[in-house]
Coordinates of C-alpha atoms in Angstrom, one line a residue:
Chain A
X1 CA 8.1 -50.8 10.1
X2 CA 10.3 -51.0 7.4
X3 CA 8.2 -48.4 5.2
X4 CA 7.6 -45.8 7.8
X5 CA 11.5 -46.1 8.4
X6 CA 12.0 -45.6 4.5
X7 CA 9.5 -43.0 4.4
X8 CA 11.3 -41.0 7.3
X9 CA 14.2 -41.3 5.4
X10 CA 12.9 -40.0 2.3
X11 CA 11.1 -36.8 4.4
X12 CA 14.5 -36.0 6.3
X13 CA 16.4 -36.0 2.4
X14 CA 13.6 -33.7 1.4
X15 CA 14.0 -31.5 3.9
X16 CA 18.0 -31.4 4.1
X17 CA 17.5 -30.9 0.5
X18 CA 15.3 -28.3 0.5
X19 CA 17.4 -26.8 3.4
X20 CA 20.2 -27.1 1.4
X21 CA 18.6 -25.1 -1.9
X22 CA 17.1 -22.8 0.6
X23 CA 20.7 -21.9 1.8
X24 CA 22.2 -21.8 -1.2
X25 CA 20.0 -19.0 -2.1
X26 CA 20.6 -16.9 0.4
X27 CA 24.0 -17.2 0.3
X28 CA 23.6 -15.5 -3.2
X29 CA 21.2 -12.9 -2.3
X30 CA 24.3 -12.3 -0.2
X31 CA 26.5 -12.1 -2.5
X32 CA 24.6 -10.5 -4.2
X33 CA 24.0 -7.5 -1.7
X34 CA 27.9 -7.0 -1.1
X35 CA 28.4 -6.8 -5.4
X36 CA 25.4 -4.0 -5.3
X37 CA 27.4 -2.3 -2.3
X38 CA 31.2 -2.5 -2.5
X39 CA 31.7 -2.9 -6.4
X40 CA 32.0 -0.5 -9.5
X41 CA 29.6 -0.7 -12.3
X42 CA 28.3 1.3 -14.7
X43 CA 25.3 0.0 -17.0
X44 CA 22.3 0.8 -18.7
X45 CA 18.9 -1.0 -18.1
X46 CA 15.5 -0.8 -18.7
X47 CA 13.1 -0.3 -16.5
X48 CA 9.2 -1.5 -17.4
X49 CA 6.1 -1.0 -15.2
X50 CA 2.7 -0.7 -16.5
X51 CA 3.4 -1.1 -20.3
X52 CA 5.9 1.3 -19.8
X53 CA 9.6 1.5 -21.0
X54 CA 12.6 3.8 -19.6
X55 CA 16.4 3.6 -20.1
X56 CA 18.0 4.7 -17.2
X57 CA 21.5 4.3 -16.4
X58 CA 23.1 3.7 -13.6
X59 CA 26.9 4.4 -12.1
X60 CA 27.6 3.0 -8.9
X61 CA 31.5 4.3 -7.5
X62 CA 33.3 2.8 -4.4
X63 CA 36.6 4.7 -3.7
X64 CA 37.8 4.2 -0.2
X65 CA 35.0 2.6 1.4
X66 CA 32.7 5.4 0.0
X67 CA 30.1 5.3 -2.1
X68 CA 28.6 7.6 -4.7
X69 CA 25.8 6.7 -6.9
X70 CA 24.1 8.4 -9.9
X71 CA 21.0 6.8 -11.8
X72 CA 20.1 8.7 -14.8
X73 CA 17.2 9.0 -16.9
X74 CA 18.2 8.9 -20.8
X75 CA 14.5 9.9 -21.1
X76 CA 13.5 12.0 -19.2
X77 CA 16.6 14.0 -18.1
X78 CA 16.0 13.4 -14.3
X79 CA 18.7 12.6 -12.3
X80 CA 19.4 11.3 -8.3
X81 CA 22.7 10.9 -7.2
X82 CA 23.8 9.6 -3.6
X83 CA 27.0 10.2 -2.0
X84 CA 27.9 9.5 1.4
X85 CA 26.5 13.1 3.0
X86 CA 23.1 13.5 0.8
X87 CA 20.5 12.4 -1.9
X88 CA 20.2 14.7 -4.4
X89 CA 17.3 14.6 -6.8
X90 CA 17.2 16.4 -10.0
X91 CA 13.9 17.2 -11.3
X92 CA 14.2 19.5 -14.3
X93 CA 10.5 18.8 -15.8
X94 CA 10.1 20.3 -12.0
X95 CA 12.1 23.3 -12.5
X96 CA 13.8 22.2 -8.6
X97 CA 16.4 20.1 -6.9
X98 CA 15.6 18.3 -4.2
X99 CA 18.5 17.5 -1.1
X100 CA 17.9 14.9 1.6
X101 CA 20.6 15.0 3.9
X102 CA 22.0 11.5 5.0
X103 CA 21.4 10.3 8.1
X104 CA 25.5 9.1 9.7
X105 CA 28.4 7.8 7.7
X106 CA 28.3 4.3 5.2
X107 CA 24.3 4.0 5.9
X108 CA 25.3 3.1 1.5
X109 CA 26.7 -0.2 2.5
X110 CA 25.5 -0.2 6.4
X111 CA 21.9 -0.9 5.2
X112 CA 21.7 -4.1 3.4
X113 CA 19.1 -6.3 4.7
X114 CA 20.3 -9.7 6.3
X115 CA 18.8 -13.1 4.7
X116 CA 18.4 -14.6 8.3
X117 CA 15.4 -16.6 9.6
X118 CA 13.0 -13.4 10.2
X119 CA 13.4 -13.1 6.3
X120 CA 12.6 -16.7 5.8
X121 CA 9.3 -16.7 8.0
X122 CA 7.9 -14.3 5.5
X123 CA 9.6 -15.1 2.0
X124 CA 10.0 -18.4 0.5
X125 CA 13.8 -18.2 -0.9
X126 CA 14.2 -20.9 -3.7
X127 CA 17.1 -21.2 -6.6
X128 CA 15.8 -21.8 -9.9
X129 CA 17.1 -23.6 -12.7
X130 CA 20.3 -21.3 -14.7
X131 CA 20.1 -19.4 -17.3
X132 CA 21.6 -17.2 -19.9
X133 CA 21.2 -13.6 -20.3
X134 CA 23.3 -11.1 -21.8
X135 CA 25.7 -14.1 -23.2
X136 CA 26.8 -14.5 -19.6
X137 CA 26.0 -17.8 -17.2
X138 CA 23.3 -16.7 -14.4
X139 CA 22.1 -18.0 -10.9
X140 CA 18.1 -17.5 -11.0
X141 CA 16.8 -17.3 -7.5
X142 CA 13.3 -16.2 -6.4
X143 CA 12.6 -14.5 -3.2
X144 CA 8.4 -15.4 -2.7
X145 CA 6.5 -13.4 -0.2
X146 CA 4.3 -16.0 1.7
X147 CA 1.5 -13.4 1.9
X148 CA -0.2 -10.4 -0.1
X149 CA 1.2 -7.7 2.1
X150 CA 4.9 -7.7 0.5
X151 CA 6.3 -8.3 -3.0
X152 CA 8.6 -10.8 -3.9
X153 CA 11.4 -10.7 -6.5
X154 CA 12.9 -13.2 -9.1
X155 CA 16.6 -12.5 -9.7
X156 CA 19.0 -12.9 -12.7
X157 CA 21.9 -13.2 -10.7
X158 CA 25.7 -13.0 -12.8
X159 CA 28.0 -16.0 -11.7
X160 CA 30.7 -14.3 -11.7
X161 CA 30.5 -10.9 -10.7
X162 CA 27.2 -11.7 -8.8
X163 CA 25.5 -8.5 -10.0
X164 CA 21.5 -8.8 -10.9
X165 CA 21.2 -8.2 -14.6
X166 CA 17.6 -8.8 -14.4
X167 CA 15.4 -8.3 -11.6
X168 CA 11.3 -9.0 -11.5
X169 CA 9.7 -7.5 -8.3
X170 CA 6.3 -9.7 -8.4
X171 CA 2.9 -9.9 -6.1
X172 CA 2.4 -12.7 -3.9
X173 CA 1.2 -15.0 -6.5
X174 CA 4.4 -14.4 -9.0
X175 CA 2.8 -11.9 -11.4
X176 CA 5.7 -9.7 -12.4
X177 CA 4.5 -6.1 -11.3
X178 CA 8.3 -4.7 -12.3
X179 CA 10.6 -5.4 -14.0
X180 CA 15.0 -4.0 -14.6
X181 CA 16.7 -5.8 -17.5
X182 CA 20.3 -4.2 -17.9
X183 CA 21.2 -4.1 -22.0
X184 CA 25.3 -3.6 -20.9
X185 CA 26.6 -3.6 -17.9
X186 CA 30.9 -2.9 -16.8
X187 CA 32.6 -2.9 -14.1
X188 CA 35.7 -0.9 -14.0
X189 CA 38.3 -0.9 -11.8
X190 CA 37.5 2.8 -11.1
X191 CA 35.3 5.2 -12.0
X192 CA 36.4 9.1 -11.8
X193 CA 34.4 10.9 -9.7
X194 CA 33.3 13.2 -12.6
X195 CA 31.1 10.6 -13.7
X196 CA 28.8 10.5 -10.3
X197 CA 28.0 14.2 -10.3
X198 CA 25.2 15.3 -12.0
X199 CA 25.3 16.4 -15.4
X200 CA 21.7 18.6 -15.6
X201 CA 22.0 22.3 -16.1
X202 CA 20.5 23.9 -13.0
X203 CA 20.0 27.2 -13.4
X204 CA 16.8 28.8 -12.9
X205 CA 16.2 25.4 -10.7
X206 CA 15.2 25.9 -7.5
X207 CA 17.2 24.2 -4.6
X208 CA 15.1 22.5 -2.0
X209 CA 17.1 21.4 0.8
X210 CA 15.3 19.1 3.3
X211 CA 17.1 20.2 7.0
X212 CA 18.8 17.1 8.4
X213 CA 16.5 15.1 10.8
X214 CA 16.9 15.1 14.2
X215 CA 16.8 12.0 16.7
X216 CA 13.4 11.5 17.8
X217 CA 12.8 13.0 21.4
X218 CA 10.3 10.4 23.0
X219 CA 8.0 13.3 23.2
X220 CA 7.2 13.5 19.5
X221 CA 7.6 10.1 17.8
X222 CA 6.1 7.9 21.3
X223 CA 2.9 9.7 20.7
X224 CA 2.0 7.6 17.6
X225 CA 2.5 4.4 16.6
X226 CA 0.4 1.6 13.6
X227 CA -1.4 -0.3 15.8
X228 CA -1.4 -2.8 13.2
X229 CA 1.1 -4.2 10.7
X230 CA 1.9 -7.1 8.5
X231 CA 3.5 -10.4 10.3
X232 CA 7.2 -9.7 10.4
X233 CA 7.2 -6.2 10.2
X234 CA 8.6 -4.0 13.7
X235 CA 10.0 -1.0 14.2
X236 CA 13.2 0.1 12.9
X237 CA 13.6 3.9 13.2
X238 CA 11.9 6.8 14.7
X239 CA 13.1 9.9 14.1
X240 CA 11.6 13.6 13.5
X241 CA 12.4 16.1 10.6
X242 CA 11.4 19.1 9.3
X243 CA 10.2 18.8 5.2
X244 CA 9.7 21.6 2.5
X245 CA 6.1 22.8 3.3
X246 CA 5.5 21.5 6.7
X247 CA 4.7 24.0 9.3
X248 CA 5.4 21.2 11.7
X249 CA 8.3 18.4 12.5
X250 CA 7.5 15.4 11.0
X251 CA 7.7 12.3 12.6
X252 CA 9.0 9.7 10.6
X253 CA 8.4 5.8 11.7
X254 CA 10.1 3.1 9.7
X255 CA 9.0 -0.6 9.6
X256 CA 10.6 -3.2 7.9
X257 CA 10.1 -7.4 7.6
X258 CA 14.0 -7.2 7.1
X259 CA 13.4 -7.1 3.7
X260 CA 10.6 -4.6 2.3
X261 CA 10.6 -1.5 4.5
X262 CA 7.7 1.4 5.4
X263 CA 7.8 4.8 6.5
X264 CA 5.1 6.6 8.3
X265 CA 5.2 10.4 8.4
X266 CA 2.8 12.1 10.6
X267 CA 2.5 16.0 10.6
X268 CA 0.0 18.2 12.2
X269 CA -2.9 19.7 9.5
X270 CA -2.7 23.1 8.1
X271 CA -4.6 25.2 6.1
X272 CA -2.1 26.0 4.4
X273 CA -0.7 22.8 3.5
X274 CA -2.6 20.6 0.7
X275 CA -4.4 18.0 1.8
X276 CA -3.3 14.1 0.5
X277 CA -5.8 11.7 0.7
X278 CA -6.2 8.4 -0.7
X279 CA -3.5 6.3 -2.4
X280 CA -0.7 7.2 -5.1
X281 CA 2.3 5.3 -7.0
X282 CA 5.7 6.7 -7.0
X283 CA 7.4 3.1 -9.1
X284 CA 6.6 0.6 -7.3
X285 CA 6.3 2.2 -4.4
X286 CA 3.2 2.7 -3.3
X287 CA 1.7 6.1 -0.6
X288 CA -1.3 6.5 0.8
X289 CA -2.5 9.4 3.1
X290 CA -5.4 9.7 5.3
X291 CA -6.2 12.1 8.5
X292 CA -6.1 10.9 12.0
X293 CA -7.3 13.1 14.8
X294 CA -6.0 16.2 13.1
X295 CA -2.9 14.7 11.4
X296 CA -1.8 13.9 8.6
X297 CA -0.7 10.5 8.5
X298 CA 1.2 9.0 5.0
X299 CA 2.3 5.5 4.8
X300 CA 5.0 5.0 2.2
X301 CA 6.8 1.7 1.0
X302 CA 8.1 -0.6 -1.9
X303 CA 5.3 -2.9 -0.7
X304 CA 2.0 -3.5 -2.3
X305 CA -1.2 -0.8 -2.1
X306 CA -2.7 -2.6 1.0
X307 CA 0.4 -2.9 3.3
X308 CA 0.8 1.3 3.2
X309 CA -3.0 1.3 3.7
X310 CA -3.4 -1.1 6.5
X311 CA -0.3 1.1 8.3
X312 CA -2.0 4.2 7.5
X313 CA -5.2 3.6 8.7
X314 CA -4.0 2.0 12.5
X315 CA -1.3 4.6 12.8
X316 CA -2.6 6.6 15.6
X317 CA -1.6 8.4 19.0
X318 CA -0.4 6.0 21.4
X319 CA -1.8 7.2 24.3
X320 CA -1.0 4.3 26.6
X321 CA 2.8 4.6 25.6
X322 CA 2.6 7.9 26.2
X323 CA 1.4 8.1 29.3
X324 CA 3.3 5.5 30.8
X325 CA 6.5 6.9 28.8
X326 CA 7.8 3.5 28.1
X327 CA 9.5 2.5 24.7
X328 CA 8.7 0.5 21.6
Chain B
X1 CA 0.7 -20.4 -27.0
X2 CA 1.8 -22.4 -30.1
X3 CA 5.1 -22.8 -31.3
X4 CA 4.5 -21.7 -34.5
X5 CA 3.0 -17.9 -33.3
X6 CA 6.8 -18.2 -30.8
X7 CA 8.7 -19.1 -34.1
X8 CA 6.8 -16.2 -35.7
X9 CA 7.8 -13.9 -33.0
X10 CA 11.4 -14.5 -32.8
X11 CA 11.2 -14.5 -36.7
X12 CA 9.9 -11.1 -36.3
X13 CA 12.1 -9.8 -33.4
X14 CA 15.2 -11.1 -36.3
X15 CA 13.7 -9.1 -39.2
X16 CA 13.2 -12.2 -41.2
X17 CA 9.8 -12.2 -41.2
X18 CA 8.2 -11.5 -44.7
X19 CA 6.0 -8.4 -45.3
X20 CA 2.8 -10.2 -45.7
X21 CA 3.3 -12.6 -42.6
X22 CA 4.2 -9.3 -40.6
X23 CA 0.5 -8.3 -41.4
X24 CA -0.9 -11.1 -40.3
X25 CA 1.4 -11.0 -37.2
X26 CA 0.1 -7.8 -36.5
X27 CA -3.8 -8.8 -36.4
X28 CA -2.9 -11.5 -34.4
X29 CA -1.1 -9.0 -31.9
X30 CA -3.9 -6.9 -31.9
X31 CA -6.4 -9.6 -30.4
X32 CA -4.3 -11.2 -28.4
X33 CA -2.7 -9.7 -25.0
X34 CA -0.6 -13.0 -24.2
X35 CA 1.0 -12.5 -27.6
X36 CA 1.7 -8.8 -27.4
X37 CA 3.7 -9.4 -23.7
X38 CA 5.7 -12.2 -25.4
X39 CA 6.5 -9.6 -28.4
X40 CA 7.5 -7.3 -25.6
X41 CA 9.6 -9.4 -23.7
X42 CA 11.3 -11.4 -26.6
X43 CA 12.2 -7.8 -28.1
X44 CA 13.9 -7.2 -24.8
X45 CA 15.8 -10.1 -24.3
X46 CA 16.6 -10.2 -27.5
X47 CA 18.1 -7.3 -27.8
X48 CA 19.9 -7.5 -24.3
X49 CA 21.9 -10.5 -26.2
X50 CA 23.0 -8.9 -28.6
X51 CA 23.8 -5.8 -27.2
X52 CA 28.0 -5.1 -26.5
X53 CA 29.0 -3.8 -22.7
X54 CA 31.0 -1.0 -24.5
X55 CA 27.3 0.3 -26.2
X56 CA 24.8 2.1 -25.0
X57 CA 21.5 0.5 -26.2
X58 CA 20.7 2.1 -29.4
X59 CA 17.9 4.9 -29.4
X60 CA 16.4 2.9 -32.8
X61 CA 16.1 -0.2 -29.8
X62 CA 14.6 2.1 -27.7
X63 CA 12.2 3.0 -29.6
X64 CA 11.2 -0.3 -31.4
X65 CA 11.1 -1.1 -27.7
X66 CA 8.5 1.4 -26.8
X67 CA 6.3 0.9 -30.3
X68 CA 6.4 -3.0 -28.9
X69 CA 5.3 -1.6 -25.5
X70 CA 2.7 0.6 -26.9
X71 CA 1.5 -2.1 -29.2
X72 CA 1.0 -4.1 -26.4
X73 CA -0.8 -2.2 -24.2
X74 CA -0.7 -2.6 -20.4
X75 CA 0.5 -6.3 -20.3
X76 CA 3.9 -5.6 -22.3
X77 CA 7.4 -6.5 -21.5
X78 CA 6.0 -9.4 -18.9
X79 CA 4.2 -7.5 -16.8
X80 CA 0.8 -8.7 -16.3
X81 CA -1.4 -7.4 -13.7
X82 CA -1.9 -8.6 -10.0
X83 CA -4.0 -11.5 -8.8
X84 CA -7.6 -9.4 -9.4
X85 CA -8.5 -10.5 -5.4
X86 CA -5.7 -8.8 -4.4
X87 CA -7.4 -5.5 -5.6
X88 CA -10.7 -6.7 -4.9
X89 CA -10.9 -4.0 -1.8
X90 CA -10.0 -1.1 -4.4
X91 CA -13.6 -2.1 -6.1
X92 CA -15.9 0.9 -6.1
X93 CA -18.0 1.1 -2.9
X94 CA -19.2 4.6 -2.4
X95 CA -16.1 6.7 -3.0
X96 CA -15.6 10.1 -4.7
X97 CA -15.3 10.2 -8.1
X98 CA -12.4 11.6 -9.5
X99 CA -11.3 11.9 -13.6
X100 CA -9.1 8.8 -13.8
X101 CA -6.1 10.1 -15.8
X102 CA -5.8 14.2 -14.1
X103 CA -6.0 13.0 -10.5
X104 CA -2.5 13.2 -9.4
X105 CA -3.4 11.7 -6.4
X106 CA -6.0 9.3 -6.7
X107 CA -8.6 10.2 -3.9
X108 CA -9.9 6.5 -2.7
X109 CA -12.7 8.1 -0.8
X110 CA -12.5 9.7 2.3
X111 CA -13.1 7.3 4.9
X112 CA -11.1 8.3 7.7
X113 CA -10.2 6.7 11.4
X114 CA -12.9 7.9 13.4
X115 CA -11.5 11.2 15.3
X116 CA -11.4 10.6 19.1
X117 CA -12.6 12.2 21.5
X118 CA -10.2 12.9 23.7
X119 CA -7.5 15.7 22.2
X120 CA -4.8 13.9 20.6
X121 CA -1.1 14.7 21.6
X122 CA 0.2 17.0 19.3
X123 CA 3.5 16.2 17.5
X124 CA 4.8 19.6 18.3
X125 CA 4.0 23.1 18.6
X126 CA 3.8 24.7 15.0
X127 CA 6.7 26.3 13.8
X128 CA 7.4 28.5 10.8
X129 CA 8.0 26.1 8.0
X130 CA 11.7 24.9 8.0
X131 CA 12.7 24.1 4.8
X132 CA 16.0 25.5 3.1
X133 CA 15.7 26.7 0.0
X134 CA 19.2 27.2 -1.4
X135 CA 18.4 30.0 -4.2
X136 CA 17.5 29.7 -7.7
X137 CA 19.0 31.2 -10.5
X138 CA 20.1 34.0 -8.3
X139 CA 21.8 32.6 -6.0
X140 CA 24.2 29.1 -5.1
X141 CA 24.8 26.1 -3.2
X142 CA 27.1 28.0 -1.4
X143 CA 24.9 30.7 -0.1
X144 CA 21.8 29.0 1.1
X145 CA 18.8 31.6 2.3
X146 CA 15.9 30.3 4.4
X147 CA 12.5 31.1 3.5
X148 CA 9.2 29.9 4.0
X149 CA 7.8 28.4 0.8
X150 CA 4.4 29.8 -0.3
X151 CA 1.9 27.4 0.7
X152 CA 0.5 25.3 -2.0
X153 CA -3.1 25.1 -3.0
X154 CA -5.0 21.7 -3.1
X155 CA -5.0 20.1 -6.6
X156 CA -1.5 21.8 -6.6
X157 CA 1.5 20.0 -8.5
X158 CA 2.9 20.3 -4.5
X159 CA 1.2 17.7 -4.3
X160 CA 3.6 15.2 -6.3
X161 CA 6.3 17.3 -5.3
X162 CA 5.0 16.3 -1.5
X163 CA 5.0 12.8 -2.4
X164 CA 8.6 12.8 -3.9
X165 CA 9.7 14.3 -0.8
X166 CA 8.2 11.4 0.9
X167 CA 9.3 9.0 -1.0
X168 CA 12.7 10.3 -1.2
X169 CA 13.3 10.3 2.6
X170 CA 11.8 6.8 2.8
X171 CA 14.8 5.2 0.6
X172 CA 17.3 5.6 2.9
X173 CA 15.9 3.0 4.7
X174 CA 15.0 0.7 1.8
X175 CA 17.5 -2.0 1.1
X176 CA 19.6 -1.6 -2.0
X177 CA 16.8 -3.6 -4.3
X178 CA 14.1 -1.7 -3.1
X179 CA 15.7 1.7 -3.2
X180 CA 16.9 1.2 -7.2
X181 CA 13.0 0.2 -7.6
X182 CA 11.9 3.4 -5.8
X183 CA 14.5 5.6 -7.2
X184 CA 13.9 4.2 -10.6
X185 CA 10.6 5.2 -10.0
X186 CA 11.3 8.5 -9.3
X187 CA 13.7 9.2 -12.3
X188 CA 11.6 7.3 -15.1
X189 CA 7.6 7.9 -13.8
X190 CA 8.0 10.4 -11.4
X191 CA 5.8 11.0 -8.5
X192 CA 2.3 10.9 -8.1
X193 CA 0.9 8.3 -11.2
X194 CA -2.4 8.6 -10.4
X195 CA -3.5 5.5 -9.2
X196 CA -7.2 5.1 -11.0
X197 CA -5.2 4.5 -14.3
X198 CA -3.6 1.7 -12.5
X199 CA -4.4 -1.6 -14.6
X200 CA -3.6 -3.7 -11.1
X201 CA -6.0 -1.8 -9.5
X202 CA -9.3 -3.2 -11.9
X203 CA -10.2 -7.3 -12.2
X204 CA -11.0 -6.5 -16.1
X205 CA -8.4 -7.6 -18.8
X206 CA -6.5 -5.7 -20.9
X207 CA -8.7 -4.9 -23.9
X208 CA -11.5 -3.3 -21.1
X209 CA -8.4 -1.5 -19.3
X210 CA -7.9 0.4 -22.4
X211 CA -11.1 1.1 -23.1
X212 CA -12.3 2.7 -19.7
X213 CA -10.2 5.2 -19.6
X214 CA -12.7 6.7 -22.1
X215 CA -15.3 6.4 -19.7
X216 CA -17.0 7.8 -17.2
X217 CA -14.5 8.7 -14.0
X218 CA -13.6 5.9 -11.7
X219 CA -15.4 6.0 -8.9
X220 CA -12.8 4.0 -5.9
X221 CA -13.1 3.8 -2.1
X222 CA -11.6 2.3 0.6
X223 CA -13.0 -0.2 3.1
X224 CA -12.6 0.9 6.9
X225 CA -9.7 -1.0 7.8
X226 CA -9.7 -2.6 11.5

């Protein structure tokens, strides 16, 4: 009697314990999120993917509860910079600019994912020993995925200003697939505005503006639906837009686990459009396209290959929803 | 991996290593993957220490960076390749072959859903394409012009412009982590890598990686997923 009472004991300590680390993480993956979001930094890291090295910098700018962001290439001379009405993508090697209008106002700081239970079914959070980097004191936490179909992340987190000045994005068995090391990082107390607009020369570029997308109408995005996803994942957003070379809206479907996220965009075939099929890497973000009944239907997500495949392959029409004109 | 080959490292990543033990260091690195990621990611760290907020990191770092990286082949600066069963699906089956470092998108094979029988609803009626293009050297931001861009021929480089345009929209719903990852993608790969040369996607280690790019062209499918 005596043992099993010990024994209980012992479980319940584990499992506070554990409870305890598990919390403890999360709440600095929080902070964490709100550094990323509402503070000014400027630094320069690396990025390294498949034996490959870039320097990019990056200048994030918060001045009156907006947010303006520029990541730079010192490579490659690319550029993106986000403000608070679009995305701007600078592709010189491309000879073109590319502008995605945002969707409503502070999506920059309205967007970051919550650390609450749905996150914790389907990603281990643990805090790992401290360590040093950049001669600064860091919290080490590791976010596992519990399954193939999402990728995890192990996180160099700063003490004090709780920005990540190194981040691992790893598979489901911990093999780093990605990896960001900053070399300096600042963080002033402001950062002129000068120094998030673009500094590529665009002329002779050409300026591709994608128009702003429009609420889904339940006759367009209803119609088509992944029949099957990864545990965790739902529907988030529906919405249709019109892209440079479509001669059709496209529907746009987003799923997300509350953590990784994956959008489906479905367009009807032309001749005249090129065809995708099969699967690409943009990063570590992974596409892949395939045709369903006349469509072409691209999955697209920071997930691994066989997550944007799976959704790719079971999106289809959703006849039954249709007809019965009922919601997700 | 013994502590001598880690003290050898770090002596090299300090510049105290002596000429003739640099040598050896080197034909150790060349037979040895695990030693060529530590190399890698020592360098990195290393330098990461010593390197002052108010300084860029120098271009001579950046370069002994990429000569580590390049050294090392595709298992440098820590990252190692996926669990191989993770990729076991990508195996060849009975795909179409494509020349593994041109495609810009890698074609897995062309197994599609099954089309139905019934018609399918149609997203919408077709519509002249609707995509702004604001001018070119002509013309400014200030006095966009619609047209209808020229439609782009398979095999195209539309085709990694397509997927950045993709990509792009998704990260507005990414969370912060995940959109710096894709982003960062975009800005330092750009789009469209083609998958084939993907070390992830092959269970063989690093020293066959490197050698089958000389080979004949991969030949991938896809399973039917159900």
């Amino acid at each position: 009697m005596r043992e099993r009472l010990l024994t209980g004991i012992c479980l319940v300590l584990v499992l506070s314990t554990a409870g305890a680390a598990d919390n403890d993480a999360r709440t600095w993956l929080e902070r964490m999120n709100r550094a990323l979001a509402t503070r000014n930094y400027d630094g320069t890291f690396f990025h390294l993917r498949n034996g490959k090295v870039e320097t990019l910098r990056i200048i994030h700018r918060v001045d009156k509860g907006k947010v303006a962001e520029r990541l730079v290439s010192l490579d490659s001379g690319r550029e993106i910079v986000r403000n608070d009405k679009e995305l701007t993508c600078y592709l010189p090697d491309q000879r073109r600019v590319l502008v995605e209008p945002r969707q409503d106002e502070g999506p920059l700081l309205g967007t970051l994912p919550d650390f609450e239970a749905a996150v914790t079914e389907n990603y281990k959070l643990e805090k790992l020993p401290p360590a040093r980097l950049l001669n600064r004191n860091t919290q080490v936490i590791a976010v596992n995925p519990k399954d193939a179909y999402r990728f995890g992340y192990r996180l160099w987190i700063d003490n004090e200003t709780a920005l990540p000045l190194k981040t691992q994005l790893c598979d489901e068995a911990g093999n780093v697939v990605e990896q960001v090391l900053f070399a300096n990082i600042t963080l002033p107390d402001s950062i002129p505005k000068s120094a998030v607009q673009s500094q590529v020369d665009v002329r002779g570029l050409q300026w591709v503006k994608q128009p702003a997308p429009t609420q889904a109408s339940a006759a367009t995005v209803q119609l088509w639906r992944a029949g099957k996803v990864p545990p965790g994942f739902r529907l988030t957003a529906t919405h249709t837009q019109l892209m440079d070379g479509a001669t059709s809206p496209v529907a746009h479907l987003v799923y997300s686990d509350g953590l990784a996220s994956v959008s489906v965009f479905i367009e009807t075939k032309s001749p005249n459009r090129e065809q995708l099929d099969g699967l690409a890497r943009v990063g570590s973000a992974f596409a892949f396209s395939t045709t369903v009944r006349g469509h072409q239907v691209t999955a697209v997500g920071e997930v691994p290959a066989q997550t944007v495949q799976l959704i790719a392959h079971s999106t289809k029409p959703d006849v039954e929803a249709a007809a019965a004109g009922r919601r997700p | 991996m013994s502590d001598y080959l880690r003290d050898q490292l770090s002596a090299f990543i300090d510049g105290e290593l002596p000429k003739h033990e640099i040598e050896l260091l080197f034909k150790r690195l060349d037979g040895n993957p695990e030693l060529r990621a530590t190399l890698a990611r020592y360098t990195l760290i290393g330098e990461s220490l010593r390197t002052r907020s108010a300084e860029g990191p120098s271009r001579t770092f950046a370069d002994r960076v990429r000569t580590a990286v390049r050294e090392s082949g595709p298992l440098a600066g820590g990252v190692r390749p996926a669990r191989p069963q993770q990729w076991r699906w990508l195996k060849p089956i009975a795909g179409v072959a494509v020349a593994a470092t041109v495609a810009a998108v890698a074609i897995l094979g062309l197994q599609s859903i099954q089309p139905a029988v019934d018609q399918p609803p149609q997203l919408a009626a077709e519509v002249p394409a609707q995509a702004v293009v604001i001018g070119g050297s002509e013309s400014t931001v200030d006095s966009p012009s619609y047209i209808v861009p020229a439609p782009a021929s398979a095999g195209s480089p539309m085709n990694a412009a397509r997927l950045t345009n993709y990509v792009v929209a998704h990260s507005e719903y990414s969370t912060p982590l995940g959109r710096r990852s894709v982003l960062s993608g975009i800005v330092a790969e750009g789009a469209a890598t083609p998958e084939s040369s993907e070390p992830e996607s092959s269970d063989k280690n690093g020293e066959e990686e490197e050698d089958a790019s000389a080979q004949a062209p991969a030949q991938l499918s896809v399973p039917q997923q159900q």
